PDB file of C-alpha atoms in Angstrom:
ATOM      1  CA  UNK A 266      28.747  15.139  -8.301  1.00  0.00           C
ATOM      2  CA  UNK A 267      31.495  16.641  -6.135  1.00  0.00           C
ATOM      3  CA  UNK A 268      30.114  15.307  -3.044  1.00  0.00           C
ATOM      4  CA  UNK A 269      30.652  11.717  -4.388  1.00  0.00           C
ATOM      5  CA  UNK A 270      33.622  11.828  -6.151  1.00  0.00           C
ATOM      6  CA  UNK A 271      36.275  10.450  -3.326  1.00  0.00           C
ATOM      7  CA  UNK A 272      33.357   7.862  -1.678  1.00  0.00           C
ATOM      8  CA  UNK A 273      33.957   4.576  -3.294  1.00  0.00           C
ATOM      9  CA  UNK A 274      37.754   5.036  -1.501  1.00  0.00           C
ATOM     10  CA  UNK A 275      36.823   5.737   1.812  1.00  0.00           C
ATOM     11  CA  UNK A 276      34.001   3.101   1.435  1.00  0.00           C
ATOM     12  CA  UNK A 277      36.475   0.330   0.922  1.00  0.00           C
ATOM     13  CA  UNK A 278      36.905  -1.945   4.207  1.00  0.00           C
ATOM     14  CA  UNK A 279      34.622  -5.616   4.116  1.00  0.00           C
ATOM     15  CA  UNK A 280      31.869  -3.887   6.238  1.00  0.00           C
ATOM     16  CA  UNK A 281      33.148  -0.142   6.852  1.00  0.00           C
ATOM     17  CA  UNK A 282      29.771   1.603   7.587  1.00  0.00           C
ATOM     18  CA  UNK A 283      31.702   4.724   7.321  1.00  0.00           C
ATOM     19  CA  UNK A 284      30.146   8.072   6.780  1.00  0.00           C
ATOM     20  CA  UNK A 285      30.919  11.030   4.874  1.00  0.00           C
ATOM     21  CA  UNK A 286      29.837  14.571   6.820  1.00  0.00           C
ATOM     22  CA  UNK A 287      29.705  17.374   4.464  1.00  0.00           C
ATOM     23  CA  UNK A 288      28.379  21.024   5.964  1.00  0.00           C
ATOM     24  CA  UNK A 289      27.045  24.093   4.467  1.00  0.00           C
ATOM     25  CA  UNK A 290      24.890  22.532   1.711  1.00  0.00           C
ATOM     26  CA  UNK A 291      21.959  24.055   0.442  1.00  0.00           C
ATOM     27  CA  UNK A 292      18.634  22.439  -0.046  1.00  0.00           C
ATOM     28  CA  UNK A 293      19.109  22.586  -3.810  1.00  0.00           C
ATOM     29  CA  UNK A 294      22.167  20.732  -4.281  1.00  0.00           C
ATOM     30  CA  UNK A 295      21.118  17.558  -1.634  1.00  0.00           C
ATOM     31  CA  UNK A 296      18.084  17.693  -3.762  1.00  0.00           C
ATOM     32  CA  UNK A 297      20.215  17.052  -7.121  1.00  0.00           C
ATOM     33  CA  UNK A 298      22.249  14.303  -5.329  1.00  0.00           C
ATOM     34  CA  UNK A 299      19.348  12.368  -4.333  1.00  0.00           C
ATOM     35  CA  UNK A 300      18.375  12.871  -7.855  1.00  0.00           C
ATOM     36  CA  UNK A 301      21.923  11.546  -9.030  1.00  0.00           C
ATOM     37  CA  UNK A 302      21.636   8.378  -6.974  1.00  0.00           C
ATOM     38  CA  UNK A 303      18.243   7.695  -8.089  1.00  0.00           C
ATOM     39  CA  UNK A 304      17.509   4.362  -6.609  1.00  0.00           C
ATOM     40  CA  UNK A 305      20.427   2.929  -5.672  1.00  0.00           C
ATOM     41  CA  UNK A 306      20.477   1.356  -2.667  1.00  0.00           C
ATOM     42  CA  UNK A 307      24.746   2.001  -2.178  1.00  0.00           C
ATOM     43  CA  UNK A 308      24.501   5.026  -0.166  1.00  0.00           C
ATOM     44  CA  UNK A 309      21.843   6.269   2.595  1.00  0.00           C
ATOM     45  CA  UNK A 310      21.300   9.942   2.879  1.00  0.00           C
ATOM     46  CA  UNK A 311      20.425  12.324   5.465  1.00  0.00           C
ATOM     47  CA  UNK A 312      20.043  16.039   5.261  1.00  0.00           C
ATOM     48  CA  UNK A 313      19.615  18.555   8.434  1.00  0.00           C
ATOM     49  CA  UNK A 314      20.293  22.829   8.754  1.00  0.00           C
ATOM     50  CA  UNK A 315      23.063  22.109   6.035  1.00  0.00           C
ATOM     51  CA  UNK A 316      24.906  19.380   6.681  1.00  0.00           C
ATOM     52  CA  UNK A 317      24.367  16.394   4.434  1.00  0.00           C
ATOM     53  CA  UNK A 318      25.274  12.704   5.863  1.00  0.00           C
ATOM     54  CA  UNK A 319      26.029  10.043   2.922  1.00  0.00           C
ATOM     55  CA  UNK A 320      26.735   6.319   4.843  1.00  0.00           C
ATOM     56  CA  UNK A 321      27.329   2.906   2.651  1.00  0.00           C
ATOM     57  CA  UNK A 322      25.376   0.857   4.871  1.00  0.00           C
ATOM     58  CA  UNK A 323      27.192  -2.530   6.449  1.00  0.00           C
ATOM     59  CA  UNK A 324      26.247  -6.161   5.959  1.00  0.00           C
ATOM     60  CA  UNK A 325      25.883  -6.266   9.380  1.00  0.00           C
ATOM     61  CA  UNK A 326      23.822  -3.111   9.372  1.00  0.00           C
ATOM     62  CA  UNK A 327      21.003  -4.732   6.937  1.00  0.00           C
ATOM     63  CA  UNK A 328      20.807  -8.000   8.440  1.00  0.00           C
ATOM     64  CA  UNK A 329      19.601  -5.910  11.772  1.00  0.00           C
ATOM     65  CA  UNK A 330      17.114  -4.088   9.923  1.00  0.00           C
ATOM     66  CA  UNK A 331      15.893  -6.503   7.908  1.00  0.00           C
ATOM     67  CA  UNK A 332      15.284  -9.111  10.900  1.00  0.00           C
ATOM     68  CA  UNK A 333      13.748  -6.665  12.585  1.00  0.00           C
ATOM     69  CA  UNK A 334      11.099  -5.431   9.919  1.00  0.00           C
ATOM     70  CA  UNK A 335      10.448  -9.586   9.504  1.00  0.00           C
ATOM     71  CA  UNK A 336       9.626  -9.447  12.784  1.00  0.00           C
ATOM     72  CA  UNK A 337       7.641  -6.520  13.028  1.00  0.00           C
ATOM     73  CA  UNK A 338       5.424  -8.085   9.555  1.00  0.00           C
ATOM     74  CA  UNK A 339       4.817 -10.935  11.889  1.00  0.00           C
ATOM     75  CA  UNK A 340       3.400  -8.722  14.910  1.00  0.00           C
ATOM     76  CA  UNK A 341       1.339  -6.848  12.675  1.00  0.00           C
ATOM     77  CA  UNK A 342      -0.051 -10.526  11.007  1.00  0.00           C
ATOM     78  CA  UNK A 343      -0.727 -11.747  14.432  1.00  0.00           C
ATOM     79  CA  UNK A 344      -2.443  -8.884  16.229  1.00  0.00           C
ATOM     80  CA  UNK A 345      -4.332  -7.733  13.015  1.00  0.00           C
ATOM     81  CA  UNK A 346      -2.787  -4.282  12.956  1.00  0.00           C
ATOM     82  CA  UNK A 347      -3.446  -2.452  10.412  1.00  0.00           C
ATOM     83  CA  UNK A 348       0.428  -1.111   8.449  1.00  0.00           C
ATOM     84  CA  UNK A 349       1.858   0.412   5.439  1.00  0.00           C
ATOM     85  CA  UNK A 350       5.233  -0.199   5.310  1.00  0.00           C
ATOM     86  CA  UNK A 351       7.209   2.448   3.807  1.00  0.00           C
ATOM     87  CA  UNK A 352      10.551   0.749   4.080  1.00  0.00           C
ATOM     88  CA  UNK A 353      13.336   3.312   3.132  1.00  0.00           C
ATOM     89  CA  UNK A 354      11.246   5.997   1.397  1.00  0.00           C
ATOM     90  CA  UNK A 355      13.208   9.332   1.173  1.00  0.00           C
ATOM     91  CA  UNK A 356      10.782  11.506   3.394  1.00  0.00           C
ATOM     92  CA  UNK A 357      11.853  15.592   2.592  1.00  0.00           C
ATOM     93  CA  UNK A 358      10.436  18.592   4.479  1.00  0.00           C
ATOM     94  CA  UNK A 359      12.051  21.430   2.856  1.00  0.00           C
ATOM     95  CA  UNK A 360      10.626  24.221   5.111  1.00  0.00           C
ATOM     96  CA  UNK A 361      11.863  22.158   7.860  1.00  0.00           C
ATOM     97  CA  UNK A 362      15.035  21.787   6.193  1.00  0.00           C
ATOM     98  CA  UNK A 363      15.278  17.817   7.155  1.00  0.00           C
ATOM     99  CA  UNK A 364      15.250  14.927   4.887  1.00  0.00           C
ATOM    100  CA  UNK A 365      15.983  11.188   5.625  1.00  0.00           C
ATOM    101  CA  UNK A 366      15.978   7.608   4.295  1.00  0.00           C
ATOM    102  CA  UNK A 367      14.840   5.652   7.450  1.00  0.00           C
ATOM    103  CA  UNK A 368      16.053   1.932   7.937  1.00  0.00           C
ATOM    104  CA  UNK A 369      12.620   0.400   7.984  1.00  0.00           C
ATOM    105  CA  UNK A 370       9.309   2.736   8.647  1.00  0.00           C
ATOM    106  CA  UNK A 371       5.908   2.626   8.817  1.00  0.00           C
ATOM    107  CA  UNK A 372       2.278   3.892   8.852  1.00  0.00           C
ATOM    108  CA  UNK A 373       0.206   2.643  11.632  1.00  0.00           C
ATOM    109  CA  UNK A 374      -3.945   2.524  11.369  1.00  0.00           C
ATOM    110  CA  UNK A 375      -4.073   4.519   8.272  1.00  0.00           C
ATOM    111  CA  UNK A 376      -1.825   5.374   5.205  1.00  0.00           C
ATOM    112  CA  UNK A 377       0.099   9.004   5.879  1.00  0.00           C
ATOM    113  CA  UNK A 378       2.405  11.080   3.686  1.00  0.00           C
ATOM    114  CA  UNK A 379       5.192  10.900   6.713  1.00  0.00           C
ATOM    115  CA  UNK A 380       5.315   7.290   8.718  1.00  0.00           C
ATOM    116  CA  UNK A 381       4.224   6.943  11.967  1.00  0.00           C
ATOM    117  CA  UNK A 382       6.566   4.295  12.980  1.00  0.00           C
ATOM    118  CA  UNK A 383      10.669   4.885  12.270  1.00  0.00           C
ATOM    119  CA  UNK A 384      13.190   1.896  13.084  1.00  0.00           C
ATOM    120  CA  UNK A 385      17.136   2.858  12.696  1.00  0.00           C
ATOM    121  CA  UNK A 386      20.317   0.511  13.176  1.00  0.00           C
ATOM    122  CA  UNK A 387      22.929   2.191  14.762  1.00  0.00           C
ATOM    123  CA  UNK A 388      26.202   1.027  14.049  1.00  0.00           C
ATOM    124  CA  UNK A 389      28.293   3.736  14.168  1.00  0.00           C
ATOM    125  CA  UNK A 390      28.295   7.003  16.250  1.00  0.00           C
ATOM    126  CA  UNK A 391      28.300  10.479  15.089  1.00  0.00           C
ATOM    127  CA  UNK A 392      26.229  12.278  12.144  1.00  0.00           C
ATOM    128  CA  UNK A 393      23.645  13.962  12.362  1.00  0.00           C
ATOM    129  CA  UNK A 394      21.291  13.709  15.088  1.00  0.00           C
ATOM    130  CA  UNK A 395      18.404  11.165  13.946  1.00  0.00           C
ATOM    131  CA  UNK A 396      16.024  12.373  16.391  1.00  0.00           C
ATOM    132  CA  UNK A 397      15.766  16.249  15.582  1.00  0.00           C
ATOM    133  CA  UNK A 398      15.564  14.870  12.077  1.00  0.00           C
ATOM    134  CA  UNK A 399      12.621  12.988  12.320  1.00  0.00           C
ATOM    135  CA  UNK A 400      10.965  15.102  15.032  1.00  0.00           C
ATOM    136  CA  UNK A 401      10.843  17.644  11.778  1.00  0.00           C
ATOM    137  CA  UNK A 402       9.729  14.839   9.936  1.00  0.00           C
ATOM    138  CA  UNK A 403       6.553  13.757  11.842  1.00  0.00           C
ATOM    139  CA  UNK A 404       7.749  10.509  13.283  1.00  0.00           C
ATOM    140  CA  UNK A 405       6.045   9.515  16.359  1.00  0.00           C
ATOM    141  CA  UNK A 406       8.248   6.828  17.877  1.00  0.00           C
ATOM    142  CA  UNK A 407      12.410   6.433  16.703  1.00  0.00           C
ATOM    143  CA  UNK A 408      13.309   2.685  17.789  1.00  0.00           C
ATOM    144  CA  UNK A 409      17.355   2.441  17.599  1.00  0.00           C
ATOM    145  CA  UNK A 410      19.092  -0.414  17.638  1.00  0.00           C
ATOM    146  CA  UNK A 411      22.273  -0.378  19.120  1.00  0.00           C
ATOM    147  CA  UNK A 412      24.607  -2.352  21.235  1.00  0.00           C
ATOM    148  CA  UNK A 413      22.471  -5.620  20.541  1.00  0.00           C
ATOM    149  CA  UNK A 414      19.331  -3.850  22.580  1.00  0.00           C
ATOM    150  CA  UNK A 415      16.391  -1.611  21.451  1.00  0.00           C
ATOM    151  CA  UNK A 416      15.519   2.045  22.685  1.00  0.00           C
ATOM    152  CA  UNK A 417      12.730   3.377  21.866  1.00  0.00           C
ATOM    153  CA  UNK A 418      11.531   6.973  21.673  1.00  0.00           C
ATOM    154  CA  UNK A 419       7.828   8.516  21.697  1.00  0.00           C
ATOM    155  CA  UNK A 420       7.543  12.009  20.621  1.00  0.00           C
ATOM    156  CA  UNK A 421       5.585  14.444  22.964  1.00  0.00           C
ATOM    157  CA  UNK A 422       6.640  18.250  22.268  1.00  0.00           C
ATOM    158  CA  UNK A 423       6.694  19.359  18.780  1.00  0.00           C
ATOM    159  CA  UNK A 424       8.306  22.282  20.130  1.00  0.00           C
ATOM    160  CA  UNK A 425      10.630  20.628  23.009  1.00  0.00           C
ATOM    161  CA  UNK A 426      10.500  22.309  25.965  1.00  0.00           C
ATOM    162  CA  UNK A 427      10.672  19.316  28.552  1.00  0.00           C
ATOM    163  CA  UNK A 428      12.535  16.993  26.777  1.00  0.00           C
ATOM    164  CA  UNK A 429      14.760  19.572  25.142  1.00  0.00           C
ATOM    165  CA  UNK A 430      18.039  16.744  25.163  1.00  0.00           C
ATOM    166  CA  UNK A 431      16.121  14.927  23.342  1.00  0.00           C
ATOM    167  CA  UNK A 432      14.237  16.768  20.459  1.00  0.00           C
ATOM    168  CA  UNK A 433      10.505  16.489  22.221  1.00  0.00           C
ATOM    169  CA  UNK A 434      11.002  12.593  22.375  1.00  0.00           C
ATOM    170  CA  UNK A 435      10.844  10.921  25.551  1.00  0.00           C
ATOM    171  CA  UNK A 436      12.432   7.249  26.483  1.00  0.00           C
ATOM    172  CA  UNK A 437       9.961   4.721  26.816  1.00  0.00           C
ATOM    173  CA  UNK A 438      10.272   0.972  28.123  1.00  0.00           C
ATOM    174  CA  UNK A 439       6.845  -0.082  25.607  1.00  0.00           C
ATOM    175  CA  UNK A 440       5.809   1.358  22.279  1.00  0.00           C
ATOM    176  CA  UNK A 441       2.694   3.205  22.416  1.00  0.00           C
ATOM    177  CA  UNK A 442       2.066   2.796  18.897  1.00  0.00           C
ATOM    178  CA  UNK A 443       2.701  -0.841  18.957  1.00  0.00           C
ATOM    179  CA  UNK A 444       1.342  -2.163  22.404  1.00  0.00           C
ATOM    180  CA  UNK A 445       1.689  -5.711  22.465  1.00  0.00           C
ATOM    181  CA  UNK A 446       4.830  -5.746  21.130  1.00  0.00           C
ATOM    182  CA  UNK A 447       6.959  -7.413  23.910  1.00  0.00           C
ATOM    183  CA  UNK A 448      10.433  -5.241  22.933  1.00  0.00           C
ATOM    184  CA  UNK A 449      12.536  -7.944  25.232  1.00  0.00           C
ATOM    185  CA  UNK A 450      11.081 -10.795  22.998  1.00  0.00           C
ATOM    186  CA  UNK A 451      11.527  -8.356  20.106  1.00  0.00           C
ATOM    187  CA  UNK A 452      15.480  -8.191  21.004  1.00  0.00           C
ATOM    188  CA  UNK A 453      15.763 -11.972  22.452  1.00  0.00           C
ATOM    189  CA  UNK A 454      15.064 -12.337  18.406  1.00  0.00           C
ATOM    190  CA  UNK A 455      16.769 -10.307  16.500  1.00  0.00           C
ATOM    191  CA  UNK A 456      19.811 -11.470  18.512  1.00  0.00           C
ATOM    192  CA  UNK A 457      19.236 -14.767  17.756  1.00  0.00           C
ATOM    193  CA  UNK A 458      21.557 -16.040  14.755  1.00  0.00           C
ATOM    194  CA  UNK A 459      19.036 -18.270  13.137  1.00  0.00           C
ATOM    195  CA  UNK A 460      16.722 -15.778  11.735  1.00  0.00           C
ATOM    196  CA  UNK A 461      14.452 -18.476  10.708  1.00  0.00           C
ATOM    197  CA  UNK A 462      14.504 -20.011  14.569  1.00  0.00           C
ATOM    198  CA  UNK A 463      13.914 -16.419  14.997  1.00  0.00           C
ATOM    199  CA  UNK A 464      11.000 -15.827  13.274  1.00  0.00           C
ATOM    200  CA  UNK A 465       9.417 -19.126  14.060  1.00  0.00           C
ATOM    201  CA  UNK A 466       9.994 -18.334  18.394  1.00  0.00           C
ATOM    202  CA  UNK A 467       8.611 -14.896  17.662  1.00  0.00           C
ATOM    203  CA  UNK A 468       5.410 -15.970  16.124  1.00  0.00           C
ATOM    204  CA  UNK A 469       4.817 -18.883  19.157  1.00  0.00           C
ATOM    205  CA  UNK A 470       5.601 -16.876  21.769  1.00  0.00           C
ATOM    206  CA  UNK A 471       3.512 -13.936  20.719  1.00  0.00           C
ATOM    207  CA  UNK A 472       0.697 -16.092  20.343  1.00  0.00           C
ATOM    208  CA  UNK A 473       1.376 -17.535  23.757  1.00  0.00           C
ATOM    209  CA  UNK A 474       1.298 -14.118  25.195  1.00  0.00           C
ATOM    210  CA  UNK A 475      -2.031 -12.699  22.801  1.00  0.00           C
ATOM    211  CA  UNK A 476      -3.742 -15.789  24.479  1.00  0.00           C
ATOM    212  CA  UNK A 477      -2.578 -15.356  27.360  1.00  0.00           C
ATOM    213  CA  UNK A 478      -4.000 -11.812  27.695  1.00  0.00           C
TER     214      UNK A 478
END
C-alpha cells in the first residue's frame, strides 16, 4: 500500500519510535491497511477525522507496557477482580470515525465489546490525540505513561462540556475502576530495572496494604 511504501526507511534507528502522520484518509482505505498488516505486530495504528497515525513501536516502548500489564495481572490475582484482558485488540467505531490499537486494555467486572480499562506508553509527542480517540471509543479511564510517572484519566462527559481540554476526561490521583491499586507503588515498579524484583515487591507490598485495610 502507498501509505507503507517509504516506512521501513524512516523506521531505521536502534529504537526510533518514530511515527508516520498521514491526513485526509478515508475510512475505507485505513480499513484496507489494517487488513494489509493483518497481524503483525511491526506497526501500531491509529485512525481519527482522517488522519491515520502508523508508529513502529520501541524496545523501550514494550518493555513499559509489558511490565505494566504484569503488574496489573498481579493486582487483579490478588484482589480477586474480575478482567478480560484485551491486550492490543484493534477497537473501530466507524460512525465515530476513531479506531485504535491500545498498548495494553481491559474489561473490568464483565466482558464488553470496547474495554473499560486503556493503558498507553508515551514515548514520543505528537499524533493524534489519544484521548478524543478513546473518548469515541468508550474507554473509561486512559493511564499514560510518560516521563517515568503515570497519569491517569477518568472519563465524565461524553459530550465535554467541563473538561473540554481534555475530551470529557478528568485527571485523577486514584483509578476509580481499579481502587486499590496504589499508582505510586504501581510506578515505584515499573521503574524498577529488575522486572522480576519488580513483580515479586509488587505482590508483597500489595498484600501488606490489602491486609492492612
Amino acid at each position: 500500500m502507498v501509505i507503507l511504501d517509504d516506512l521501513p526507511k524512516r523506521l531505521q534507528a536502534d529504537d526510533p519510535e518514530e511515527r508516520r502522520i498521514v491526513t485526509g484518509v478515508p475510512w475505507e482505505q485505513y480499513e484496507v491497511l489494517l487488513a494489509d498488516l493483518g497481524d503483525s505486530l511491526a506497526y501500531r495504528v491509529a485512525y481519527l477525522d482522517g488522519v491515520l497515525e502508523i508508529v513502529s513501536p520501541s524496545r523501550r516502548h514494550e518493555n513499559a507496557k509489558t511490565r505494566t500489564g504484569d503488574l496489573l495481572l498481579i493486582y487483579f490475582l490478588e484482589t480477586d477482580t474480575e478482567y478480560f484482558p484485551m491486550g492490543s485488540t484493534t477497537l473501530r467505531k466507524p460512525e465515530k470515525k476513531a479506531g485504535g490499537e491500545p498498548d495494553e486494555s481491559y474489561c473490568i467486572g464483565t466482558d464488553k465489546e470496547f474495554p473499560d480499562l486503556v493503558i498507553e506508553v508515551v514515548v514520543t509527542s505528537g499524533g493524534i490525540n489519544r484521548l478524543d480517540m478513546f473518548r469515541r471509543l468508550g474507554a473509561r479511564e486512559v493511564w499514560f505513561w510518560q516521563n517515568n510517572e503515570f497519569k491517569l484519566y477518568h472519563l465524565r462527559e461524553e459530550t465535554p462540556t467541563q473538561f473540554t481540554a481534555t475530551f470529557g476526561y478528568e485527571l485523577i490521583s486514584r483509578s476509580e475502576l481499579l481502587p486499590n491499586m496504589d499508582i505510586d507503588l504501581l510506578t515505584e515498579c515499573v521503574r524498577n530495572p529488575n522486572p522480576l524484583a519488580a513483580a515479586k515487591e509488587f505482590r508483597q507490598r500489595l498484600r501488606e496494604q490489602l491486609n492492612l485495610g
